[in-house]
Short mmCIF file of C-alpha atoms in Angstrom, two decimals:
data_model
loop_
_atom_site.label_atom_id
_atom_site.label_comp_id
_atom_site.label_asym_id
_atom_site.label_seq_id
_atom_site.Cartn_x
_atom_site.Cartn_y
_atom_site.Cartn_z
CA MET A 1 69.55 -13.51 14.11
CA ALA A 2 66.29 -13.20 12.02
CA SER A 3 65.24 -16.12 10.01
CA PRO A 4 63.87 -14.74 6.61
CA GLU A 5 61.97 -17.86 5.61
CA ARG A 6 60.41 -18.42 9.10
CA ASN A 7 59.27 -14.70 9.29
CA LYS A 8 57.94 -14.85 5.66
CA LYS A 9 55.91 -18.02 6.69
CA ILE A 10 54.53 -16.33 9.71
CA LEU A 11 53.41 -13.24 7.62
CA LEU A 12 51.74 -15.46 4.92
CA GLU A 13 49.94 -17.20 7.74
CA MET A 14 48.90 -13.94 9.18
CA VAL A 15 47.59 -12.43 5.85
CA LYS A 16 45.23 -15.55 5.57
CA GLN A 17 43.28 -14.69 8.64
CA PRO A 18 39.76 -13.30 8.03
CA SER A 19 40.63 -9.87 9.29
CA ASN A 20 43.91 -9.66 7.25
CA ASP A 21 43.01 -11.25 4.03
CA HIS A 22 41.65 -8.19 2.42
CA CYS A 23 43.45 -4.80 2.04
CA ALA A 24 42.77 -2.61 5.20
CA ASP A 25 41.91 0.46 2.96
CA CYS A 26 40.05 -0.70 -0.12
CA GLY A 27 39.10 -4.22 0.57
CA ALA A 28 41.16 -5.87 -2.21
CA PRO A 29 41.77 -9.61 -1.64
CA GLU A 30 45.01 -11.28 -1.00
CA PRO A 31 47.06 -8.20 0.01
CA ASP A 32 50.74 -8.63 -0.61
CA TRP A 33 52.08 -5.62 1.32
CA ALA A 34 52.23 -4.43 4.90
CA SER A 35 52.83 -1.14 6.83
CA TYR A 36 55.22 -1.98 9.71
CA LYS A 37 54.52 1.30 11.28
CA LEU A 38 50.72 0.84 11.28
CA GLY A 39 50.55 -2.88 11.53
CA VAL A 40 48.08 -3.38 8.43
CA PHE A 41 48.14 -5.47 5.39
CA VAL A 42 47.31 -3.57 2.17
CA CYS A 43 47.18 -4.18 -1.53
CA VAL A 44 49.67 -2.97 -3.96
CA ASN A 45 47.72 0.03 -5.16
CA CYS A 46 47.13 1.34 -1.62
CA SER A 47 50.72 0.76 -0.78
CA GLY A 48 51.74 3.47 -3.18
CA THR A 49 49.87 6.21 -0.98
CA HIS A 50 51.27 4.63 2.19
CA ARG A 51 54.74 5.23 0.63
CA ASP A 52 53.83 8.77 0.14
CA LEU A 53 53.33 9.08 3.95
CA PRO A 54 56.81 8.10 5.40
CA ALA A 55 56.33 9.88 8.57
CA ILE A 56 52.97 7.83 9.18
CA SER A 57 53.62 4.49 7.25
CA ARG A 58 56.32 2.40 6.18
CA ILE A 59 55.91 -0.31 3.58
CA LYS A 60 57.28 -3.72 2.84
CA SER A 61 56.36 -6.70 0.80
CA ILE A 62 55.44 -9.72 2.80
CA ARG A 63 56.90 -12.03 0.01
CA LEU A 64 60.03 -10.11 -1.26
CA ASP A 65 61.35 -8.08 1.44
CA PHE A 66 63.56 -8.90 4.44
CA TRP A 67 61.59 -8.82 7.65
CA ASP A 68 63.37 -8.35 11.12
CA ASP A 69 61.93 -10.36 14.04
CA SER A 70 60.97 -7.25 15.80
CA LEU A 71 58.90 -6.03 12.96
CA VAL A 72 57.21 -9.50 12.70
CA GLU A 73 56.42 -9.40 16.40
CA PHE A 74 54.96 -5.81 16.04
CA MET A 75 52.57 -7.16 13.17
CA LYS A 76 51.49 -9.82 15.34
CA THR A 77 50.22 -7.45 18.00
CA ARG A 78 48.24 -5.31 15.38
CA GLY A 79 46.47 -6.37 12.12
CA ASN A 80 43.70 -4.94 10.08
CA ALA A 81 40.85 -5.46 12.53
CA ALA A 82 42.60 -3.73 15.38
CA ALA A 83 43.90 -0.88 13.28
CA ASN A 84 40.64 -0.18 11.70
CA ALA A 85 38.85 -0.32 15.06
CA PHE A 86 40.98 2.80 15.92
CA TYR A 87 41.35 4.55 12.67
CA GLU A 88 37.84 4.02 11.44
CA LYS A 89 36.18 4.33 14.82
CA CYS A 90 33.96 7.40 13.97
CA VAL A 91 33.56 7.13 10.18
CA PRO A 92 30.21 8.98 9.43
CA PRO A 93 27.61 6.62 7.64
CA PHE A 94 27.37 8.88 4.70
CA TYR A 95 31.20 8.90 4.22
CA TYR A 96 32.23 7.12 1.09
CA ARG A 97 34.54 4.07 1.73
CA PRO A 98 36.41 3.39 -1.41
CA GLN A 99 36.57 -0.05 -2.94
CA GLU A 100 39.12 -1.86 -4.94
CA LYS A 101 38.04 -0.60 -8.36
CA ASP A 102 37.39 2.94 -7.17
CA CYS A 103 39.45 5.84 -8.70
CA VAL A 104 42.81 6.87 -7.22
CA VAL A 105 41.83 10.14 -5.79
CA LEU A 106 39.07 8.54 -3.59
CA LYS A 107 41.46 5.77 -2.24
CA ASP A 108 44.37 8.26 -1.76
CA GLN A 109 42.18 10.66 0.17
CA TRP A 110 40.68 7.99 2.35
CA ILE A 111 44.18 6.62 3.37
CA ARG A 112 45.28 10.24 4.08
CA ALA A 113 42.13 10.99 6.07
CA LYS A 114 42.34 7.82 8.09
CA TYR A 115 46.14 7.81 9.11
CA GLU A 116 47.55 11.23 8.18
CA ARG A 117 44.78 13.57 9.36
CA ARG A 118 43.09 11.00 11.67
CA GLU A 119 39.66 12.19 10.80
CA PHE A 120 37.89 9.22 12.23
CA THR A 121 39.48 8.37 15.49
CA GLY A 122 37.24 10.67 17.44
CA GLU A 123 40.03 12.81 18.63
CA SER A 124 38.52 16.08 17.24
CA SER A 125 35.11 16.64 15.75
CA SER A 126 36.36 19.77 13.89
CA LEU A 127 38.38 17.49 11.41
CA GLN A 128 35.09 16.53 9.75
CA GLN A 129 33.76 20.03 9.53
CA GLY A 130 34.54 20.28 5.66
CA TYR A 131 31.85 17.75 4.83
CA SER A 132 29.75 17.22 8.05
CA SER A 133 28.70 20.84 8.85
CA GLY A 134 25.44 20.93 6.68
CA LEU A 135 26.90 23.71 4.60
CA TYR A 136 29.61 23.61 1.93
CA GLU A 137 30.86 26.44 -0.23
CA GLY A 138 33.64 26.24 -2.73
CA ILE A 139 35.01 27.13 -6.30
CA LEU A 140 34.96 24.36 -8.81
CA TRP A 141 35.92 24.19 -12.46
CA LYS A 142 32.73 23.38 -14.53
CA LYS A 143 32.50 22.36 -18.03
CA GLY A 144 30.29 24.57 -20.19
CA LYS A 145 26.97 23.30 -21.35
CA ASP A 146 27.82 23.54 -25.15
CA ASN A 147 31.61 23.57 -25.15
CA LYS A 148 34.66 21.83 -23.80
CA GLN A 149 35.87 24.83 -21.95
CA PHE A 150 35.95 24.57 -17.96
CA LEU A 151 35.30 27.84 -16.03
CA LYS A 152 35.39 28.74 -12.32
CA ARG A 153 31.88 28.44 -10.63
CA ARG A 154 30.89 29.04 -7.10
CA PHE A 155 28.99 26.11 -5.58
CA LEU A 156 26.80 26.28 -2.52
CA LEU A 157 25.48 23.09 -0.84
CA SER A 158 22.95 23.56 2.10
CA GLU A 159 21.21 21.00 4.25
CA THR A 160 18.63 23.64 5.45
CA ASP A 161 16.77 23.50 2.14
CA PHE A 162 18.50 20.37 0.61
CA THR A 163 19.74 22.14 -2.43
CA LEU A 164 22.97 22.51 -4.39
CA ARG A 165 23.34 26.02 -6.02
CA TYR A 166 26.11 27.24 -8.51
CA PHE A 167 26.77 30.71 -9.53
CA THR A 168 28.43 32.15 -12.74
CA LYS A 169 30.13 34.94 -10.75
CA GLU A 170 31.91 34.36 -7.46
CA ASP A 171 30.02 37.45 -6.00
CA SER A 172 26.82 36.84 -7.51
CA LYS A 173 23.70 36.40 -5.33
CA LYS A 174 21.47 35.00 -7.98
CA PRO A 175 22.31 31.33 -8.82
CA LYS A 176 22.42 29.93 -12.35
CA ALA A 177 20.82 26.82 -10.97
CA VAL A 178 19.24 25.55 -7.84
CA ILE A 179 19.32 21.72 -7.77
CA SER A 180 17.23 19.80 -5.35
CA MET A 181 18.70 16.79 -3.48
CA LYS A 182 15.80 14.49 -4.45
CA ASP A 183 17.19 13.02 -7.34
CA LEU A 184 20.83 14.29 -7.35
CA ASN A 185 23.73 12.02 -7.89
CA ALA A 186 27.43 12.34 -7.88
CA VAL A 187 30.24 10.01 -9.05
CA PHE A 188 33.87 10.31 -9.91
CA GLN A 189 34.48 10.05 -13.60
CA PRO A 190 38.24 10.91 -14.22
CA GLU A 191 38.61 9.18 -17.44
CA LYS A 192 35.44 10.52 -18.92
CA ILE A 193 36.34 14.14 -17.70
CA GLY A 194 39.96 13.89 -18.55
CA HIS A 195 40.94 15.03 -15.02
CA ALA A 196 42.17 12.88 -12.31
CA HIS A 197 39.65 14.70 -9.94
CA GLY A 198 36.74 14.72 -12.45
CA LEU A 199 33.40 14.68 -10.63
CA GLN A 200 29.98 14.24 -12.46
CA ILE A 201 26.88 15.57 -10.82
CA SER A 202 23.50 14.53 -12.10
CA TYR A 203 20.00 15.48 -11.54
CA LEU A 204 16.53 15.49 -12.93
CA GLU A 205 15.34 18.59 -14.91
CA GLU A 206 11.69 18.19 -16.16
CA GLU A 207 12.04 14.27 -16.12
CA ARG A 208 15.41 14.40 -18.06
CA THR A 209 18.83 13.79 -16.53
CA ARG A 210 21.24 16.79 -16.63
CA ASN A 211 24.87 16.37 -16.07
CA LEU A 212 27.34 18.86 -14.54
CA PHE A 213 31.06 17.90 -14.99
CA VAL A 214 33.44 19.63 -12.52
CA TYR A 215 36.88 19.17 -10.85
CA HIS A 216 39.20 20.92 -8.44
CA ASP A 217 42.97 20.65 -8.66
CA ASN A 218 43.20 20.06 -4.82
CA SER A 219 42.38 16.29 -4.19
CA GLN A 220 41.14 16.84 -0.55
CA GLU A 221 38.82 19.65 -1.77
CA ILE A 222 37.11 17.60 -4.37
CA VAL A 223 36.69 14.55 -2.05
CA SER A 224 35.25 16.87 0.66
CA CYS A 225 32.77 18.30 -1.84
CA PHE A 226 31.80 14.87 -2.77
CA ASN A 227 31.22 13.77 0.77
CA ALA A 228 29.43 17.08 1.60
CA ILE A 229 27.02 16.09 -1.21
CA ARG A 230 26.56 12.62 0.14
CA ALA A 231 26.02 14.06 3.63
CA THR A 232 23.31 16.37 2.44
CA ARG A 233 21.67 13.54 0.30
CA PHE A 234 21.78 11.34 3.43
CA ALA A 235 20.03 13.93 5.54
CA TYR A 236 17.48 14.35 2.79
CA LEU A 237 16.72 10.58 2.54
CA LYS A 238 16.52 10.37 6.54
CA LYS A 239 13.87 13.17 6.46
CA VAL A 240 11.69 11.55 3.72
CA ASN A 241 12.14 8.18 5.21
CA PRO A 242 12.21 8.81 8.94
CA ASN A 243 11.60 5.01 9.87
CA ALA A 244 14.20 3.61 7.52
CA ARG A 245 17.61 2.15 8.92
CA ASP A 246 20.79 3.80 7.88
CA SER A 247 22.04 0.66 6.46
CA ASP A 248 19.09 0.93 3.94
CA LEU A 249 19.56 4.53 3.05
CA VAL A 250 23.48 4.43 2.58
CA PRO A 251 23.39 2.48 -0.79
CA LEU A 252 20.87 5.10 -2.12
CA ILE A 253 23.03 8.24 -1.26
CA THR A 254 24.90 8.01 -4.63
CA ARG A 255 24.93 5.39 -7.30
CA SER A 256 27.35 4.36 -9.76
CA SER A 257 26.43 3.07 -13.19
CA ILE A 258 27.07 -0.56 -13.85
CA LYS A 259 27.93 0.07 -17.61
CA GLU A 260 28.66 3.07 -19.72
CA GLY A 261 29.78 3.42 -23.39
CA TYR A 262 28.84 4.08 -26.89
CA MET A 263 26.53 1.99 -28.92
CA GLU A 264 24.51 2.69 -32.14
CA LYS A 265 20.70 2.98 -31.66
CA THR A 266 17.93 3.02 -34.21
CA GLY A 267 14.36 4.05 -33.95
CA PRO A 268 11.04 2.30 -33.23
CA THR A 269 10.42 0.88 -36.86
CA GLN A 270 13.99 -0.29 -36.85
CA TRP A 271 14.57 1.32 -40.36
CA GLU A 272 15.56 4.61 -39.03
CA PRO A 273 19.46 5.44 -39.54
CA PHE A 274 21.63 4.20 -36.62
CA LYS A 275 22.98 6.90 -34.58
CA LYS A 276 25.96 6.61 -32.24
CA ARG A 277 24.98 7.59 -28.70
CA TRP A 278 26.64 7.40 -25.26
CA PHE A 279 24.44 5.13 -22.97
CA ILE A 280 24.52 4.89 -19.09
CA LEU A 281 22.81 2.04 -17.36
CA ASN A 282 22.01 2.43 -13.84
CA LEU A 283 20.97 -0.60 -11.63
CA THR A 284 19.28 1.53 -8.59
CA ASP A 285 16.63 3.22 -10.82
CA ARG A 286 16.77 0.62 -13.69
CA LYS A 287 17.20 3.26 -16.33
CA LEU A 288 19.20 3.23 -19.46
CA SER A 289 19.81 6.93 -20.40
CA TYR A 290 21.50 7.88 -23.58
CA PHE A 291 23.33 11.17 -24.63
CA LYS A 292 24.88 12.39 -27.80
CA SER A 293 28.34 12.12 -26.43
CA SER A 294 29.94 11.20 -23.17
CA LEU A 295 30.20 14.84 -21.85
CA ASP A 296 26.69 15.89 -23.04
CA ALA A 297 24.96 17.87 -20.49
CA LEU A 298 21.29 16.85 -21.26
CA GLU A 299 19.87 13.40 -21.71
CA LEU A 300 18.37 12.67 -25.10
CA GLY A 301 16.21 10.04 -23.76
CA ALA A 302 15.77 6.91 -21.37
CA VAL A 303 14.60 3.45 -21.29
CA PHE A 304 13.24 1.75 -18.10
CA ILE A 305 14.14 -1.74 -17.69
CA GLY A 306 11.95 -3.95 -15.55
CA THR A 307 12.21 -7.62 -14.67
CA GLU A 308 11.50 -10.80 -16.72
CA GLY A 309 8.12 -11.07 -15.16
CA HIS A 310 7.19 -7.87 -16.39
CA GLY A 311 8.07 -8.75 -19.89
CA TYR A 312 11.72 -7.63 -20.25
CA SER A 313 14.51 -9.71 -21.91
CA VAL A 314 17.59 -9.18 -23.87
CA ARG A 315 19.30 -11.19 -26.45
CA GLU A 316 22.36 -11.34 -28.73
CA GLY A 317 21.94 -10.19 -32.39
CA GLN A 318 19.34 -8.02 -34.02
CA PRO A 319 15.95 -9.05 -35.66
CA LYS A 320 15.85 -10.34 -39.26
CA GLY A 321 14.95 -7.60 -41.87
CA SER A 322 16.19 -4.77 -39.50
CA ARG A 323 18.39 -2.09 -40.92
CA SER A 324 22.16 -2.48 -40.73
CA GLY A 325 24.47 -0.06 -39.14
CA ARG A 326 28.01 0.76 -39.13
CA TRP A 327 28.90 -1.51 -36.21
CA ARG A 328 27.81 -5.19 -36.51
CA PHE A 329 27.46 -6.72 -32.93
CA GLY A 330 23.83 -6.58 -32.22
CA VAL A 331 21.81 -6.32 -28.92
CA THR A 332 18.16 -6.61 -28.72
CA LEU A 333 16.22 -5.41 -25.64
CA GLU A 334 12.60 -6.38 -25.41
CA THR A 335 10.18 -4.48 -23.36
CA PRO A 336 6.40 -4.66 -23.11
CA ASP A 337 6.00 -1.45 -25.25
CA ARG A 338 8.63 -1.99 -27.94
CA GLN A 339 11.83 -3.67 -29.17
CA PHE A 340 15.12 -1.71 -28.89
CA VAL A 341 18.01 -2.59 -31.18
CA PHE A 342 21.55 -1.51 -30.38
CA LEU A 343 24.77 -2.28 -32.32
CA CYS A 344 28.33 -2.50 -30.67
CA ASP A 345 31.72 -1.80 -32.13
CA GLN A 346 33.38 -4.73 -30.59
CA GLU A 347 32.15 -8.34 -29.51
CA GLN A 348 33.43 -7.74 -25.94
CA ASP A 349 31.32 -4.65 -25.69
CA GLN A 350 28.21 -6.63 -26.79
CA ARG A 351 28.87 -9.44 -24.24
CA GLU A 352 29.42 -6.66 -21.52
CA TRP A 353 26.25 -4.86 -22.40
CA ILE A 354 24.16 -8.08 -22.53
CA GLU A 355 25.54 -9.11 -19.09
CA ALA A 356 24.65 -5.68 -17.67
CA PHE A 357 21.17 -5.82 -19.02
CA LYS A 358 20.69 -9.25 -17.64
CA LEU A 359 21.67 -8.24 -14.30
CA VAL A 360 19.19 -5.43 -14.09
CA ILE A 361 16.44 -7.74 -15.36
CA SER A 362 17.28 -10.23 -12.69
CA GLN A 363 17.07 -7.97 -9.83
CA PRO A 364 13.61 -7.56 -8.17
CA MET A 365 12.19 -4.15 -8.39
CA LEU A 366 12.21 -1.94 -5.31
CA PRO A 367 8.71 -0.76 -4.39
CA GLN A 368 9.53 2.95 -4.68
CA VAL A 369 11.14 2.32 -8.27
CA GLU A 370 7.99 0.47 -9.32
CA ALA A 371 5.70 3.06 -8.06
CA SER A 372 7.74 5.91 -9.76
CA HIS A 373 7.63 4.02 -13.04
CA LYS A 374 3.95 3.47 -13.03
CA ARG A 375 3.43 7.27 -12.55
#
């Protein structure tokens, strides 16, 4: 007869082991759930997708549910390290592995790709064709440049010339835009776009950031599109950096911002009226971009942020004698060229922006970023 307390103790000891103390799928610490069909320990969020795959995975709480002796013995023979050695055997270096704080669609499709479709076991190379072939073509819903309406657009991604094209008509041969992989970025933004599968594609147009906001109703399709973009970006980076290691290039494929949100901004004399703007701070290129609104297509301007040794600093509050705005929680950014004054609506936002600025300032500049800024 099974001993619930003994089995619970065994599972709690197993989940402390270095290979099991993080979720097998997203890396979240201290997983409380386990799949007794796959033999992996997972977090509560990833357990939801596992529950949707009853033919593949069966989930129990390691603390609250009853575990039969046979199931515990099965878990002893498996574990996260053994399972991932099989299910993640052939993950392409460019393929995005979701982390704990990533959006639901990324984690959901990662779990389905691993266990349901078995895309990374090496059993069939055709399973990765959707994003590994060097060519992607599909229909996405794209937000209009000057309105909130989303319209169907055909997208064509090619590794041959490292471009992403989109067309206003499905049968058109003349693209609306031809986007180089050189500065392209893609990141999921479901809350900002207002769709669970919302993807933001950004690139430089005459040195200004331009955004495309797109989605697809099919979660597998939008994640395949995202990883096809990453595959093409990775191939581009390898071509221009032939001696670089894959591990050095992977973090540069696509980049997430470390902070986004509204602040008020004044001009260089600090007596211009404060205007509400949407700001995006990126650690990789050390750039603070600002837009009229969160879904604006074209960047209004940008501020480069160097290191303390280059004369950059940030502090709470605003200079004495400067103009007041509608919001009252100030942030002052010092650069060698001028002083920038921002106002936040909430004290929490003020603290988060200051910490984000400090993080960028504390990081040494990559040689290529410093060289690009000097130009």
